[in-house]
Coordinates of C-alpha atoms and ligand atoms in Angstrom, one line a residue:
M1 CA 12.7 -18.2 18.4
T2 CA 14.7 -16.7 20.2
D3 CA 15.3 -12.6 20.9
T4 CA 18.7 -12.9 20.1
A5 CA 20.6 -10.4 18.3
D6 CA 22.4 -13.1 15.8
T7 CA 18.9 -13.2 13.7
A8 CA 18.4 -9.1 13.8
G9 CA 19.2 -7.5 10.3
T10 CA 19.1 -10.6 8.2
A11 CA 16.8 -10.4 5.4
D12 CA 15.5 -12.8 3.3
R13 CA 15.3 -10.9 -0.6
A14 CA 13.8 -13.0 -3.1
E15 CA 14.8 -11.6 -6.6
P16 CA 12.9 -12.7 -9.3
G17 CA 13.2 -16.4 -10.5
A18 CA 15.3 -16.8 -7.8
G19 CA 12.8 -17.9 -4.9
A20 CA 12.3 -16.5 -1.6
E21 CA 15.1 -18.6 -0.3
A22 CA 17.9 -15.7 -1.7
S23 CA 18.8 -13.7 1.0
A24 CA 21.1 -10.5 1.4
A25 CA 22.0 -9.5 4.2
V26 CA 21.4 -6.0 5.6
D27 CA 22.8 -3.2 7.7
A28 CA 21.6 -4.6 11.2
A29 CA 22.1 -0.8 12.6
A30 CA 19.5 0.3 10.2
A31 CA 16.8 -2.2 10.2
F32 CA 13.8 -0.4 11.9
I33 CA 11.0 -3.3 11.0
E34 CA 12.6 -7.1 11.4
L35 CA 10.3 -9.9 10.3
D36 CA 12.6 -13.2 10.7
G37 CA 10.3 -16.6 9.8
V38 CA 7.1 -14.8 10.6
E39 CA 3.7 -16.8 10.8
K40 CA 0.5 -16.4 11.2
V41 CA -2.2 -19.5 11.3
F42 CA -5.9 -18.9 11.9
D43 CA -8.4 -21.4 12.8
V44 CA -11.3 -21.0 10.7
R45 CA -14.2 -23.3 12.0
K46 CA -17.1 -23.5 9.1
K47 CA -20.7 -24.4 9.3
T48 CA -21.2 -27.5 6.8
G49 CA -24.5 -29.1 8.2
F50 CA -26.9 -29.3 10.8
L51 CA -24.4 -30.3 13.9
K52 CA -21.2 -29.9 11.7
R53 CA -18.4 -28.1 11.8
E54 CA -15.3 -28.1 10.1
R55 CA -12.2 -26.9 11.3
R56 CA -9.7 -25.3 8.5
R57 CA -6.8 -23.4 9.3
V58 CA -5.2 -20.7 7.1
R59 CA -1.4 -20.0 6.6
A60 CA -2.1 -16.5 6.0
V61 CA 1.2 -15.5 6.5
D62 CA 4.0 -18.3 5.7
G63 CA 7.6 -18.0 7.2
L64 CA 8.3 -14.4 6.1
S65 CA 11.7 -12.5 6.8
F66 CA 12.8 -9.3 5.5
T67 CA 14.1 -6.1 7.2
V68 CA 12.7 -1.9 6.5
S69 CA 15.7 0.6 7.4
R70 CA 15.0 3.9 9.1
G71 CA 13.7 6.2 6.5
E72 CA 12.7 3.8 4.0
M73 CA 9.8 4.0 1.7
V74 CA 8.5 0.5 0.9
G75 CA 5.5 -0.8 -1.6
Y76 CA 4.1 -4.4 0.0
I77 CA 1.5 -5.4 -2.8
G78 CA -0.1 -8.3 -3.2
P79 CA -3.1 -10.3 -5.0
N80 CA -6.2 -10.3 -2.8
G81 CA -6.0 -12.7 0.5
A82 CA -2.1 -12.4 -0.2
G83 CA -1.3 -12.0 3.7
K84 CA -0.4 -7.8 3.8
S85 CA -3.2 -6.7 6.2
T86 CA -2.4 -9.4 8.4
T87 CA 1.4 -8.7 8.3
I88 CA 0.2 -5.2 9.1
K89 CA -1.8 -6.2 11.7
M90 CA 1.5 -8.2 13.2
L91 CA 3.4 -5.2 12.9
T92 CA 0.9 -3.1 15.1
G93 CA 0.5 -5.9 17.8
I94 CA -3.3 -5.8 17.0
L95 CA -2.6 -9.6 15.7
T96 CA -0.1 -11.8 17.3
P97 CA 2.4 -13.8 15.1
S98 CA 2.2 -17.7 15.2
G99 CA 5.9 -18.5 15.1
G100 CA 8.9 -16.3 13.7
R101 CA 10.5 -13.1 15.2
L102 CA 8.9 -9.9 15.1
R103 CA 10.4 -6.6 16.0
V104 CA 9.3 -2.4 15.4
A105 CA 12.1 -0.1 16.6
G106 CA 13.1 -2.9 18.5
I107 CA 10.0 -3.3 20.6
D108 CA 7.9 -6.7 20.5
P109 CA 4.4 -5.6 18.7
S110 CA 1.5 -7.7 20.3
R111 CA 3.5 -7.9 23.7
E112 CA 4.5 -4.0 24.1
R113 CA 1.4 -2.2 21.7
T114 CA 0.6 0.6 23.8
R115 CA 4.7 1.4 24.0
L116 CA 4.7 0.9 20.4
A117 CA 1.4 3.1 19.4
H118 CA 3.3 6.0 20.4
R119 CA 6.2 5.4 17.7
I120 CA 3.9 4.2 14.9
G121 CA 0.7 5.7 12.8
V122 CA -1.7 3.7 11.1
V123 CA -3.8 4.5 8.4
F124 CA -6.3 2.3 6.8
G125 CA -8.0 3.4 3.1
Q126 CA -11.1 1.5 3.9
R127 CA -12.1 2.6 7.3
T128 CA -11.3 5.5 9.8
T129 CA -10.2 6.4 12.5
L130 CA -11.8 9.5 12.8
W131 CA -14.9 9.7 15.3
W132 CA -17.6 10.0 13.0
D133 CA -20.3 12.3 14.1
L134 CA -17.4 15.1 15.8
P135 CA -16.3 17.8 13.8
L136 CA -12.6 17.1 12.4
I137 CA -10.7 19.0 15.0
D138 CA -12.1 16.9 17.6
S139 CA -10.8 14.0 16.4
Y140 CA -7.5 15.7 16.7
R141 CA -7.9 16.9 20.3
L142 CA -8.8 13.4 21.1
T143 CA -6.0 12.2 19.7
H144 CA -3.5 15.1 21.5
R145 CA -5.3 13.5 25.1
M146 CA -5.1 10.0 24.7
Y147 CA -1.3 9.9 23.2
R148 CA -0.6 13.0 26.1
I149 CA 1.2 14.8 23.1
P150 CA 2.9 17.9 24.4
D151 CA 0.9 20.9 23.7
A152 CA 3.9 23.2 21.9
R153 CA 4.3 19.5 19.6
Y154 CA 0.9 18.9 19.1
R155 CA 0.0 23.0 17.9
E156 CA 3.6 22.7 15.6
N157 CA 2.7 19.4 13.5
L158 CA -1.3 20.3 14.0
D159 CA -0.3 23.2 11.7
R160 CA 1.6 21.4 9.6
C161 CA -0.6 18.7 8.7
V162 CA -3.5 21.5 8.2
E163 CA -1.1 23.9 5.7
L164 CA 0.2 21.3 3.8
L165 CA -3.0 18.7 3.9
Q166 CA -5.2 21.7 3.0
L167 CA -7.8 21.3 5.7
Q168 CA -8.4 24.8 6.6
D169 CA -11.7 24.8 5.9
L170 CA -12.5 21.0 6.9
L171 CA -11.6 21.1 10.6
D172 CA -15.5 22.3 11.5
V173 CA -17.1 19.7 9.5
P174 CA -18.5 16.4 11.1
V175 CA -16.3 13.6 9.6
R176 CA -19.2 11.9 8.0
Q177 CA -19.7 15.0 6.0
L178 CA -16.2 14.4 4.2
S179 CA -15.9 13.7 0.3
L180 CA -13.9 10.8 0.4
G181 CA -9.8 12.5 -0.5
Q182 CA -11.0 14.8 2.3
R183 CA -11.5 11.9 4.9
M184 CA -8.0 10.8 3.7
R185 CA -6.3 13.5 4.7
G186 CA -8.2 13.7 7.9
D187 CA -6.8 10.3 8.5
I188 CA -3.5 10.9 7.7
A189 CA -3.5 14.3 9.8
A190 CA -4.3 12.0 12.6
A191 CA -1.9 9.2 12.3
L192 CA 0.9 12.4 12.1
L193 CA -0.1 14.5 15.0
H194 CA 2.5 12.3 18.0
D195 CA 5.2 12.3 15.6
P196 CA 5.5 8.6 14.2
E197 CA 8.6 7.1 13.5
V198 CA 7.0 4.3 10.6
L199 CA 4.0 5.1 9.3
Y200 CA 2.0 2.0 7.8
L201 CA -0.7 3.1 5.0
D202 CA -3.0 0.4 3.9
E203 CA -4.7 1.7 0.4
P204 CA -4.4 5.3 1.4
T205 CA -5.3 6.6 -2.3
I206 CA -7.9 3.9 -3.0
G207 CA -11.1 5.7 -4.4
L208 CA -9.4 8.9 -4.4
D209 CA -9.5 11.0 -7.4
V210 CA -6.9 12.4 -9.7
V211 CA -5.7 15.8 -7.8
S212 CA -6.7 14.0 -4.5
K213 CA -4.3 11.2 -5.2
A214 CA -1.5 14.1 -5.8
K215 CA -2.5 15.7 -2.4
V216 CA -2.0 13.0 -0.7
R217 CA 1.5 11.4 -2.6
G218 CA 2.9 14.7 -2.4
F219 CA 2.6 15.4 1.0
L220 CA 3.7 11.8 1.9
R221 CA 6.7 12.5 0.1
D222 CA 7.4 16.0 1.7
L223 CA 7.1 13.8 4.5
N224 CA 9.7 10.9 3.9
A225 CA 12.4 13.4 2.8
E226 CA 12.1 16.6 5.7
R227 CA 11.0 14.0 8.7
G228 CA 12.9 10.6 7.8
T229 CA 9.9 8.7 8.3
T230 CA 9.2 5.0 7.2
V231 CA 7.0 4.4 5.4
L232 CA 5.4 0.6 4.6
L233 CA 2.7 1.6 1.9
T234 CA 0.2 -1.3 1.2
T235 CA -1.7 -0.4 -2.2
H236 CA -3.5 -1.6 -5.6
D237 CA -2.7 1.2 -7.4
L238 CA 0.8 0.7 -9.2
Q239 CA 1.3 4.4 -9.1
D240 CA 1.5 5.1 -5.6
I241 CA 4.4 2.8 -5.8
E242 CA 6.2 4.0 -8.7
Q243 CA 6.1 7.7 -7.1
L244 CA 6.8 7.0 -3.8
C245 CA 8.7 4.0 -3.1
S246 CA 12.7 2.7 -4.7
R247 CA 11.8 -0.7 -3.2
V248 CA 8.6 -3.2 -3.5
M249 CA 8.3 -6.5 -1.8
V250 CA 5.2 -8.5 -3.1
I251 CA 4.0 -11.1 -1.3
D252 CA 1.7 -14.0 -2.3
H253 CA 0.2 -16.9 -0.3
G254 CA 1.8 -15.2 2.7
R255 CA 5.6 -15.3 1.0
L256 CA 7.8 -13.2 -0.7
M257 CA 8.1 -13.5 -3.8
Y258 CA 9.5 -10.7 -4.7
D259 CA 11.7 -7.6 -3.0
G260 CA 13.3 -5.2 -5.0
P261 CA 13.2 -2.0 -7.5
L262 CA 10.1 -1.6 -9.4
A263 CA 11.7 -1.6 -12.8
G264 CA 12.7 -4.8 -11.8
L265 CA 9.1 -6.2 -10.9
H266 CA 8.1 -5.1 -14.4
E267 CA 10.9 -7.1 -16.1
A268 CA 10.5 -9.8 -14.3
G269 CA 6.8 -10.0 -15.7
E270 CA 6.9 -8.2 -18.7
S271 CA 4.1 -6.0 -17.8
E272 CA 2.1 -4.2 -20.3
R273 CA 0.9 -0.5 -20.3
T274 CA -2.5 -0.5 -22.3
L275 CA -2.7 2.6 -25.2
V276 CA -6.7 3.2 -25.5
V277 CA -7.5 5.6 -28.8
D278 CA -10.7 6.3 -29.8
L279 CA -10.7 6.9 -33.6
E280 CA -13.3 8.9 -35.7
R281 CA -14.8 6.3 -37.0
E282 CA -15.3 2.1 -37.0
L283 CA -11.6 0.9 -38.5
P284 CA -10.1 -1.9 -39.0
P285 CA -7.3 -2.8 -36.0
I286 CA -4.4 -0.5 -35.9
E287 CA -1.3 -1.4 -38.0
A288 CA 1.0 -0.2 -34.8
P289 CA 4.6 -0.3 -34.5
E290 CA 6.2 -3.3 -33.0
P291 CA 6.2 -4.6 -30.4
A292 CA 2.9 -2.9 -29.7
R293 CA -0.3 -4.7 -30.6
V294 CA -4.4 -4.4 -30.5
V295 CA -5.8 -6.6 -27.9
R296 CA -9.3 -5.2 -28.4
V297 CA -11.6 -3.4 -30.6
E298 CA -15.1 -2.3 -29.7
G299 CA -17.0 0.3 -32.3
P300 CA -14.3 3.1 -33.1
R301 CA -12.4 2.5 -29.7
Q302 CA -9.3 0.5 -30.0
W303 CA -6.7 -0.6 -27.0
L304 CA -3.3 -1.4 -27.9
A305 CA -0.7 -3.3 -25.3
F306 CA 3.0 -1.9 -25.4
P307 CA 5.7 -3.0 -22.9
A308 CA 5.6 -0.9 -19.6
S309 CA 9.1 -0.1 -19.7
A310 CA 8.5 1.7 -23.4
S311 CA 7.5 5.6 -23.5
A312 CA 4.1 5.9 -25.1
A313 CA 5.0 9.1 -26.9
G314 CA 6.4 7.2 -29.9
L315 CA 3.2 5.5 -30.6
V316 CA 0.9 8.0 -29.8
A317 CA 2.8 10.4 -32.4
R318 CA 2.6 7.5 -35.1
I319 CA -1.0 6.9 -34.5
A320 CA -1.7 10.4 -34.8
A321 CA 0.1 10.8 -37.9
E322 CA -1.9 8.4 -40.0
Y323 CA -5.1 7.6 -38.3
P324 CA -8.0 9.9 -37.8
L325 CA -7.9 10.2 -33.9
V326 CA -10.6 12.1 -31.4
D327 CA -9.1 11.2 -28.2
L328 CA -6.3 8.9 -26.3
S329 CA -5.6 7.6 -22.3
V330 CA -3.2 5.3 -21.5
R331 CA -3.4 3.1 -19.2
E332 CA -1.3 1.4 -16.5
P333 CA -0.7 -2.1 -15.5
D334 CA -2.7 -3.2 -12.5
I335 CA -0.9 -5.0 -10.0
E336 CA -2.9 -8.1 -10.1
S337 CA -1.7 -8.5 -13.7
V338 CA 1.8 -7.5 -13.4
I339 CA 2.2 -10.2 -10.9
A340 CA 0.0 -12.9 -12.6
K341 CA 3.2 -12.3 -15.3
M342 CA 5.8 -12.7 -13.4
Y343 CA 4.3 -16.1 -12.1
A344 CA 4.2 -16.9 -16.0
D345 CA 7.3 -16.2 -16.8
R346 CA 8.7 -18.4 -14.2
A347 CA 6.4 -20.7 -14.7
G348 CA 7.8 -21.1 -18.5
A349 CA 11.8 -20.8 -17.3
Ligands
ATP401 N1 -9.4 -13.2 11.3 C1 -9.2 -13.9 10.5 N2 -10.2 -15.4 10.1 C2 -9.6 -15.8 9.7 N3 -8.9 -15.9 8.4 C3 -8.1 -14.7 8.0 C4 -8.2 -13.9 9.0 N4 -7.7 -12.6 8.7 C5 -7.0 -12.6 7.4 N5 -8.1 -14.1 7.4 C6 -6.9 -15.0 5.9 O1 -6.0 -14.8 5.6 C7 -5.4 -14.3 4.9 C8 -4.9 -13.0 3.9 O2 -6.0 -11.8 4.5 P1 -5.2 -10.3 4.1 O3 -6.7 -10.1 4.6 O4 -4.2 -10.5 5.3 O5 -5.1 -10.6 3.1 P2 -4.4 -9.1 1.9 O6 -3.2 -9.2 1.2 O7 -4.3 -7.8 2.7 O8 -5.7 -9.1 1.6 P3 -6.7 -8.1 0.4 O9 -5.9 -7.3 -0.9 O10 -8.3 -8.5 -0.3 O11 -6.7 -6.8 2.0 C9 -6.8 -14.6 3.5 O12 -7.6 -16.0 3.1 C10 -8.0 -14.5 4.6 O13 -9.2 -14.9 4.3

């Protein structure tokens, strides 16, 4: 595909039930990330016998088109193996697309990877970009040199990140001694020292406790509001999306299946939350008000499913009034089940 302006800013916006063909024009001037029919095919050789090898083609990304405007915070979700990481790797220039057109800030990432590196920040939750054996501050000093960040800007960004991500007491600690949550905050700071215009986050809250998750989410919200940083967020935690993103894209088998608000995804899949209640003793299934229903009973613990769009308050009040309650918790639907329901709905339509 040729690099012409007329293809810029056209996105395939998949609506629930409408298929990925549905498209809507997006303001080309504001488009910061642009994908048009992007493909990535891997050739995989598998040993099938003593001298035999089988060649297989894996279409990890299959004709993906979307745009992200400057300053947007977008969730990028999908089941395992859907093609999310492959997309992010193409957006950073680590992988070259097999076909289609891709631009970030007007730059072709795989051709001008170094130039682009100065404008993007990347955080992979499962891997660190920090130097494992060095104190945290040394990683930042190295980043300062590698990116040739002007001294005043480096100092200002470092001070800001240290304060907002509460890194004061961690700067002299070797990275390998940091907890997962501390290390994640350290990684986010490292990705922001050079003032990137776009931040790709791959599972930034994976394995973090509730307090650390809240800190990371709060920081990202402020970053986006104050600096207008564009954020593309890959996560398996729907609450990350709920709290940070006004828009979510669902990808599966390398294709865009949905692009819109999270509420629309819940509606599309009629997803459910689960109320887990611990009763004083073993009892028959709770007679819950419609549409809530008991889906599992194990001794004194019972699980009730109810629509994700509904409030849990009324249900909890009703059960608390009629049953001897010891404890309760609400579990959010996981992304896999929301997507599975979306498919089931479409198949039945
Ligand atoms: N380097 C590679 N060589 C061969 N196949 C690959 C390679 N990288 C990814 N794949 C395949 O491409 C598909 C998409 O993988 P990708 O890692 O992009 O998925 P993902 O959505 O990020 O999954 P997860 O949520 O599990 O991280 C998978 O079938 C995967 O096995």
